[in-house]
Coordinates of C-alpha atoms in Angstrom, one line a residue:
Chain A
X1 CA -0.1 0.2 -0.1
X2 CA 1.6 3.2 -1.0
X3 CA 1.1 6.5 1.2
X4 CA 0.5 10.0 0.5
X5 CA 3.2 13.0 0.9
X6 CA 1.7 14.8 2.9
X7 CA 1.0 12.3 5.4
X8 CA 3.7 10.9 6.4
X9 CA 6.7 13.6 6.6
X10 CA 8.6 13.1 9.9
X11 CA 11.2 14.7 12.1
X12 CA 14.1 13.4 11.1
X13 CA 16.1 11.7 14.9
X14 CA 19.5 13.0 16.2
X15 CA 20.4 9.8 16.0
X16 CA 20.4 9.4 12.3
X17 CA 22.0 12.6 11.4
X18 CA 21.5 13.2 8.2
X19 CA 22.7 16.6 8.1
X20 CA 25.9 14.3 8.7
X21 CA 25.3 12.7 5.6
X22 CA 24.5 15.1 3.9
X23 CA 28.3 17.3 4.1
X24 CA 29.8 13.6 3.7
X25 CA 28.1 13.0 0.2
X26 CA 29.3 16.5 -0.5
X27 CA 32.0 16.8 0.5
X28 CA 33.4 14.4 -2.3
X29 CA 32.8 17.5 -5.0
X30 CA 32.8 20.6 -2.4
X31 CA 34.9 21.6 0.2
X32 CA 32.6 24.0 2.3
X33 CA 33.7 27.0 4.9
X34 CA 32.5 27.6 8.0
X35 CA 29.8 30.6 7.1
X36 CA 28.2 28.1 4.2
X37 CA 28.0 25.0 6.1
X38 CA 26.4 27.2 9.0
X39 CA 23.7 28.9 5.7
X40 CA 23.2 25.1 4.7
X41 CA 22.4 24.1 8.5
X42 CA 20.3 27.1 8.3
X43 CA 18.6 26.6 5.1
X44 CA 18.5 22.5 4.6
X45 CA 15.2 20.9 4.7
X46 CA 15.5 17.0 5.5
X47 CA 12.5 15.0 5.3
X48 CA 12.5 11.0 6.0
X49 CA 9.4 8.9 4.3
X50 CA 8.6 5.5 4.6
X51 CA 8.9 2.3 2.3
X52 CA 6.3 2.7 -0.3
X53 CA 5.6 6.4 0.3
X54 CA 4.4 8.0 -3.3
X55 CA 6.9 11.2 -3.4
X56 CA 5.1 12.7 -6.6
X57 CA 2.0 11.5 -8.9
X58 CA 1.3 11.4 -12.2
X59 CA -0.7 15.0 -12.9
X60 CA 1.2 17.3 -10.5
X61 CA 2.4 20.9 -11.2
X62 CA 4.5 21.1 -8.6
X63 CA 7.0 19.2 -7.1
X64 CA 10.1 19.5 -4.9
X65 CA 13.6 18.6 -6.3
X66 CA 15.6 15.7 -3.9
X67 CA 19.1 14.7 -3.2
X68 CA 18.7 11.3 -1.9
X69 CA 20.8 10.8 0.9
X70 CA 19.7 7.5 1.9
X71 CA 17.2 4.8 0.5
X72 CA 15.8 4.3 -3.2
X73 CA 13.5 5.6 -5.2
X74 CA 11.6 3.9 -8.0
X75 CA 10.5 6.1 -11.3
X76 CA 7.3 4.8 -13.1
X77 CA 4.5 5.5 -15.3
X78 CA 1.5 4.0 -15.8
X79 CA 1.0 2.8 -19.6
X80 CA -2.3 1.2 -20.2
X81 CA -2.9 0.4 -16.0
X82 CA 0.8 -1.2 -16.2
X83 CA 3.5 0.2 -14.3
X84 CA 6.6 0.7 -16.6
X85 CA 9.7 1.8 -14.5
X86 CA 12.4 3.9 -15.8
X87 CA 14.6 5.0 -13.3
X88 CA 16.3 4.3 -9.4
X89 CA 17.8 6.6 -7.5
X90 CA 19.8 5.9 -4.5
X91 CA 22.5 7.6 -2.3
X92 CA 24.1 10.9 -3.9
X93 CA 21.5 10.6 -6.8
X94 CA 19.7 13.6 -7.6
X95 CA 16.0 13.7 -8.8
X96 CA 15.0 16.7 -10.9
X97 CA 11.4 17.9 -11.8
X98 CA 9.9 19.5 -14.5
X99 CA 8.5 22.1 -11.6
X100 CA 12.4 23.3 -10.8
X101 CA 12.9 24.2 -14.6
X102 CA 9.2 24.9 -16.1
X103 CA 6.3 25.3 -14.1
X104 CA 3.8 25.1 -16.9
X105 CA 4.1 20.8 -17.1
X106 CA 2.3 18.5 -15.1
X107 CA 4.9 15.9 -13.9
X108 CA 3.8 12.4 -15.9
X109 CA 5.4 10.0 -13.6
X110 CA 5.3 8.7 -10.0
X111 CA 7.8 8.8 -7.7
X112 CA 7.9 5.4 -4.8
X113 CA 10.5 5.3 -1.9
X114 CA 11.1 1.1 -2.3
X115 CA 12.8 1.4 1.3
X116 CA 12.4 4.4 3.8
X117 CA 14.2 7.2 2.2
X118 CA 15.9 10.7 3.4
X119 CA 16.5 13.2 1.0
X120 CA 17.3 16.8 1.3
X121 CA 14.7 18.8 -0.8
X122 CA 15.4 21.8 -2.6
X123 CA 13.0 24.6 -4.6
X124 CA 13.5 26.4 -7.1
X125 CA 13.5 29.7 -4.6
X126 CA 15.6 28.2 -2.2
X127 CA 18.4 27.1 -4.6
X128 CA 18.5 30.5 -6.0
X129 CA 18.7 32.5 -2.6
X130 CA 21.6 30.2 -1.7
X131 CA 23.7 31.1 -5.2
X132 CA 23.0 34.7 -4.7
X133 CA 24.5 34.8 -0.8
X134 CA 27.3 32.3 -2.4
X135 CA 27.9 32.8 -5.8
X136 CA 31.1 29.9 -6.2
X137 CA 28.0 27.5 -5.6
X138 CA 26.7 28.3 -9.1
X139 CA 29.9 27.4 -11.1
X140 CA 29.9 24.3 -8.8
X141 CA 25.8 23.6 -9.7
X142 CA 26.6 23.9 -13.1
X143 CA 29.7 21.5 -13.7
X144 CA 27.7 18.6 -11.8
X145 CA 24.5 19.5 -13.8
X146 CA 27.1 19.1 -17.1
X147 CA 28.9 15.9 -15.4
X148 CA 25.3 14.8 -14.9
X149 CA 23.7 15.4 -18.4
X150 CA 26.6 13.8 -19.4
X151 CA 26.1 10.6 -17.8
X152 CA 22.6 10.2 -18.2
X153 CA 23.5 10.5 -22.4
X154 CA 25.4 7.9 -21.6
X155 CA 23.0 5.8 -20.1
X156 CA 20.3 6.3 -22.7
X157 CA 22.8 5.5 -25.1
X158 CA 24.0 2.4 -23.4
X159 CA 19.9 1.3 -23.1
X160 CA 19.5 1.7 -27.0
X161 CA 22.2 -0.1 -28.1
X162 CA 21.7 -2.9 -25.6
X163 CA 19.9 -6.3 -25.6
X164 CA 17.5 -6.8 -22.3
X165 CA 20.3 -9.2 -21.2
X166 CA 23.1 -6.5 -21.8
X167 CA 21.2 -4.2 -20.0
X168 CA 21.1 -6.4 -16.9
X169 CA 24.8 -7.1 -17.3
X170 CA 25.1 -3.4 -17.0
X171 CA 23.4 -3.1 -13.9
X172 CA 25.6 -5.5 -12.8
X173 CA 28.5 -3.9 -13.3
X174 CA 27.5 -0.1 -12.2
X175 CA 24.7 -0.8 -10.1
X176 CA 25.2 -4.1 -8.3
X177 CA 23.8 -2.6 -5.4
X178 CA 20.4 -2.3 -6.9
X179 CA 20.3 -5.9 -7.3
X180 CA 20.1 -6.7 -3.9
X181 CA 17.6 -3.8 -3.2
X182 CA 15.0 -3.5 -6.0
X183 CA 12.5 -6.5 -6.3
X184 CA 12.9 -8.4 -9.5
X185 CA 10.1 -7.4 -11.7
X186 CA 10.6 -4.1 -11.2
X187 CA 14.1 -4.8 -12.6
X188 CA 12.5 -6.5 -15.3
X189 CA 9.7 -3.8 -16.1
X190 CA 13.6 -1.4 -16.0
X191 CA 15.3 -3.7 -18.7
X192 CA 12.1 -4.0 -20.4
X193 CA 10.8 -7.5 -20.3
X194 CA 8.4 -9.3 -18.6
X195 CA 9.6 -11.3 -15.0
X196 CA 10.1 -14.5 -16.8
X197 CA 12.3 -13.3 -18.8
X198 CA 14.3 -12.0 -16.5
X199 CA 14.2 -15.4 -14.5
X200 CA 15.7 -17.1 -18.2
X201 CA 18.4 -14.4 -18.4
X202 CA 19.5 -14.6 -15.2
X203 CA 20.1 -18.6 -15.5
X204 CA 21.6 -18.1 -18.9
X205 CA 24.5 -15.8 -17.3
X206 CA 24.5 -18.0 -14.2
X207 CA 25.3 -21.4 -16.1
X208 CA 27.7 -20.0 -18.4
X209 CA 29.5 -18.1 -15.5
X210 CA 29.5 -22.0 -13.7
X211 CA 31.0 -23.3 -17.4
Chain B
X1 CA 32.4 8.0 -47.4
X2 CA 33.6 10.0 -44.2
X3 CA 36.0 12.8 -43.8
X4 CA 38.3 13.3 -41.1
X5 CA 37.8 16.1 -38.8
X6 CA 40.8 18.0 -39.4
X7 CA 40.7 18.2 -43.2
X8 CA 37.4 19.7 -43.3
X9 CA 37.5 22.6 -41.5
X10 CA 36.7 26.1 -43.5
X11 CA 36.4 29.5 -43.1
X12 CA 32.4 30.3 -43.1
X13 CA 31.6 33.2 -45.8
X14 CA 29.8 36.2 -44.9
X15 CA 26.9 35.2 -47.0
X16 CA 26.1 32.4 -44.2
X17 CA 26.1 34.8 -41.6
X18 CA 26.7 32.2 -38.9
X19 CA 27.1 34.7 -36.1
X20 CA 23.7 36.1 -36.6
X21 CA 22.3 32.5 -36.8
X22 CA 23.8 32.3 -33.4
X23 CA 22.7 34.9 -31.6
X24 CA 19.2 34.2 -32.9
X25 CA 19.2 30.9 -31.3
X26 CA 20.6 32.1 -28.4
X27 CA 18.3 35.4 -28.2
X28 CA 15.1 33.0 -27.6
X29 CA 16.9 33.1 -23.9
X30 CA 19.6 35.0 -23.3
X31 CA 19.4 38.9 -24.1
X32 CA 23.1 40.3 -24.6
X33 CA 24.0 43.3 -23.7
X34 CA 26.6 45.2 -26.3
X35 CA 29.7 44.4 -24.4
X36 CA 28.5 40.8 -24.2
X37 CA 27.9 40.8 -27.7
X38 CA 31.1 42.2 -28.3
X39 CA 33.1 39.9 -26.3
X40 CA 31.4 36.8 -28.0
X41 CA 32.0 37.4 -31.2
X42 CA 35.9 37.7 -30.3
X43 CA 35.6 34.5 -28.9
X44 CA 33.4 32.3 -30.9
X45 CA 34.5 29.6 -32.7
X46 CA 32.2 28.6 -35.9
X47 CA 33.3 25.4 -38.1
X48 CA 31.6 24.7 -41.3
X49 CA 31.6 20.8 -41.7
X50 CA 30.4 18.9 -45.0
X51 CA 28.0 16.2 -45.2
X52 CA 29.9 13.0 -44.0
X53 CA 32.2 14.8 -41.9
X54 CA 33.5 12.1 -38.8
X55 CA 33.6 15.0 -35.8
X56 CA 34.2 12.7 -33.0
X57 CA 35.6 9.2 -33.5
X58 CA 35.6 6.3 -31.0
X59 CA 38.6 6.0 -28.5
X60 CA 39.2 10.0 -28.3
X61 CA 40.4 11.4 -25.4
X62 CA 39.7 15.3 -26.3
X63 CA 36.5 17.0 -27.8
X64 CA 35.1 19.9 -28.0
X65 CA 31.4 20.7 -26.8
X66 CA 29.0 22.2 -29.8
X67 CA 25.7 23.8 -30.4
X68 CA 24.4 23.0 -34.0
X69 CA 23.4 26.4 -36.0
X70 CA 22.3 24.8 -39.3
X71 CA 22.5 20.7 -39.7
X72 CA 22.1 17.7 -38.7
X73 CA 24.4 15.3 -36.6
X74 CA 24.4 11.8 -35.5
X75 CA 25.3 10.0 -32.9
X76 CA 26.4 6.4 -32.9
X77 CA 28.1 3.3 -31.4
X78 CA 29.6 0.6 -33.3
X79 CA 28.3 -2.8 -32.1
X80 CA 30.2 -5.6 -33.1
X81 CA 30.4 -4.2 -36.6
X82 CA 27.0 -2.5 -37.1
X83 CA 26.4 1.2 -36.6
X84 CA 23.8 1.5 -33.5
X85 CA 22.4 5.1 -34.3
X86 CA 22.0 6.7 -30.5
X87 CA 20.8 10.4 -31.3
X88 CA 20.3 13.5 -33.8
X89 CA 21.2 16.7 -33.0
X90 CA 20.0 19.6 -35.2
X91 CA 19.5 23.7 -34.5
X92 CA 19.6 24.7 -30.9
X93 CA 20.8 21.5 -29.5
X94 CA 24.1 21.4 -27.4
X95 CA 26.6 18.1 -28.4
X96 CA 28.2 17.9 -25.0
X97 CA 31.3 15.6 -24.4
X98 CA 32.9 13.6 -21.8
X99 CA 35.9 15.9 -22.1
X100 CA 33.7 18.8 -21.5
X101 CA 33.5 17.4 -18.3
X102 CA 35.7 14.7 -17.3
X103 CA 39.2 14.2 -19.4
X104 CA 40.2 10.9 -18.2
X105 CA 37.4 9.3 -20.2
X106 CA 37.8 8.1 -24.3
X107 CA 34.5 8.2 -26.3
X108 CA 32.7 5.6 -27.0
X109 CA 30.8 6.9 -29.7
X110 CA 31.2 8.6 -33.3
X111 CA 29.6 12.1 -34.4
X112 CA 28.7 12.1 -38.3
X113 CA 27.6 15.3 -39.7
X114 CA 24.1 13.7 -41.7
X115 CA 23.6 17.1 -43.7
X116 CA 26.7 20.0 -44.6
X117 CA 26.9 21.0 -40.7
X118 CA 27.3 24.9 -38.6
X119 CA 28.8 24.6 -35.5
X120 CA 30.1 27.3 -32.5
X121 CA 32.6 24.9 -30.7
X122 CA 33.1 25.8 -27.0
X123 CA 35.7 24.2 -24.6
X124 CA 35.9 23.8 -21.1
X125 CA 38.7 27.0 -21.4
X126 CA 36.7 29.1 -23.7
X127 CA 33.4 28.7 -21.6
X128 CA 35.5 29.2 -18.1
X129 CA 36.9 32.5 -19.5
X130 CA 34.0 33.7 -20.4
X131 CA 32.2 32.8 -16.9
X132 CA 34.9 34.5 -14.8
X133 CA 34.3 37.8 -17.0
X134 CA 30.6 37.6 -17.0
X135 CA 29.0 35.9 -14.5
X136 CA 25.2 36.1 -15.3
X137 CA 26.1 33.6 -17.7
X138 CA 26.8 31.1 -15.2
X139 CA 23.2 31.1 -13.4
X140 CA 22.1 31.2 -17.3
X141 CA 23.7 27.9 -18.3
X142 CA 23.4 26.1 -15.4
X143 CA 19.1 26.8 -15.9
X144 CA 19.8 25.7 -19.5
X145 CA 21.2 22.5 -18.3
X146 CA 18.8 21.2 -16.1
X147 CA 16.7 22.3 -18.7
X148 CA 18.6 19.7 -21.1
X149 CA 18.6 17.1 -17.9
X150 CA 15.2 17.1 -17.4
X151 CA 14.1 16.9 -21.1
X152 CA 16.7 14.2 -21.5
X153 CA 15.5 12.4 -18.5
X154 CA 11.8 12.7 -20.2
X155 CA 13.9 10.9 -23.4
X156 CA 15.0 8.1 -22.0
X157 CA 11.5 7.4 -19.7
X158 CA 9.7 7.3 -23.4
X159 CA 12.5 5.5 -25.0
X160 CA 12.0 2.8 -21.8
X161 CA 7.9 2.9 -21.9
X162 CA 7.2 2.5 -25.7
X163 CA 7.3 0.1 -28.1
X164 CA 9.2 0.5 -31.3
X165 CA 6.2 1.8 -33.4
X166 CA 5.6 4.4 -30.3
X167 CA 8.5 5.7 -30.6
X168 CA 8.1 6.4 -34.0
X169 CA 5.1 8.1 -33.4
X170 CA 6.9 10.3 -31.0
X171 CA 9.4 11.1 -33.0
X172 CA 6.9 11.9 -35.7
X173 CA 5.1 14.3 -33.0
X174 CA 8.5 15.7 -31.0
X175 CA 11.1 16.1 -34.0
X176 CA 9.1 15.9 -37.4
X177 CA 11.6 17.6 -39.3
X178 CA 14.0 14.7 -38.5
X179 CA 11.8 12.5 -40.7
X180 CA 12.8 14.0 -43.9
X181 CA 16.1 15.2 -43.0
X182 CA 17.4 11.4 -41.7
X183 CA 18.0 7.7 -44.0
X184 CA 15.3 5.7 -42.7
X185 CA 17.7 3.3 -41.3
X186 CA 19.0 5.3 -39.3
X187 CA 15.8 6.1 -37.5
X188 CA 15.0 2.5 -37.9
X189 CA 18.6 1.8 -35.9
X190 CA 17.2 4.5 -33.6
X191 CA 14.0 3.1 -32.5
X192 CA 15.8 -0.2 -32.1
X193 CA 14.6 -2.1 -35.2
X194 CA 15.5 -3.4 -38.5
X195 CA 14.3 -0.9 -41.3
X196 CA 12.3 -4.0 -43.0
X197 CA 10.4 -3.8 -39.5
X198 CA 10.3 0.1 -39.9
X199 CA 8.8 0.1 -43.3
X200 CA 5.9 -2.5 -41.7
X201 CA 5.3 0.3 -38.8
X202 CA 5.1 2.7 -41.2
X203 CA 2.2 0.8 -43.7
X204 CA 0.6 0.3 -40.6
X205 CA 0.2 3.8 -39.1
X206 CA -0.7 5.2 -42.8
X207 CA -3.4 2.2 -43.2
X208 CA -4.5 3.6 -39.7
X209 CA -4.4 6.5 -41.2
X210 CA -6.1 6.5 -44.3
X211 CA -9.2 4.0 -42.2

């Protein structure tokens, strides 16, 4: 069963220390000054959602952008009554939304937490005011977004040039942790086959490895 | 027959006026001051390549980023001796490269001009020095890159959730001009079928439209 966005917000307990998690993940690319850290601590919005929460629904006009601190989020579309999975987001992944760039478009997809998920939540407004105060982050974010664009362009290309079996092998290679965290039928949907076909693909791979 | 990158650079004639073309395309999103225009005019590198030119080859470590002013560029991968098309770029499209973001990675694809193509050519260095002089472009480019990232995420999702026939219908809807400009076998490769299957798909669509 899925729960609505509003009903499940809760305050994060100090034990979980998500702020430290945020700094740990970001400090791979940014070294913060004390002043920047203080400003970020004051501005940052951290939210925790239980497994099964629907963060965004098809047809919504406004949804924030998320940065995943912990957990796993699935993006899917409803096509003729069937859920088709198009992405998984885990630790350090950003989830953009049309409303972060263009407020006129309704979202065409759903975002579902496959695990209890901790995110930092951003809006265009909160980003802009932070950039105004600390302009150097504008350049850092531009470069990060360019990196993401390049990576996504590679993901698209690899999806197009690969068979379902190759797509599964790509997942094994690039996101092995997903395979243990995500139910098989979501993985099957993502690589474009029925769950039975994914079972056959996995058997084929295992037989080859044992040979 | 394809020609190499270096052998085909030529100076653009004044008749073609690519600089005006660049301003026309950019002024949809940016209004330039006179000072900015002058600086851009001084810095901008415009190149024209004949149809058939290979701009980038698999295995290259450094390739510039392009902004297409006129023409059409195809991105493809060589898989088991077969060319697999993964993208088409036309007027106003940016073509990023791994070397714009990460110099350690070799390019895994080819870029081929399907028509005579005029591009403005950028490097990380030229971008950085322009941003240093005119910091407001940093924010404009960040937002533009975010838009592109969102669009590409939609392209990937639509590719995953669609059948080859739906992919062809998507192209008809979103990039109808491509269908007249790109050979059928490249379109077939892009939507993931053999050219014979694309012929069948097109016949099926035409029959439905006439019914």
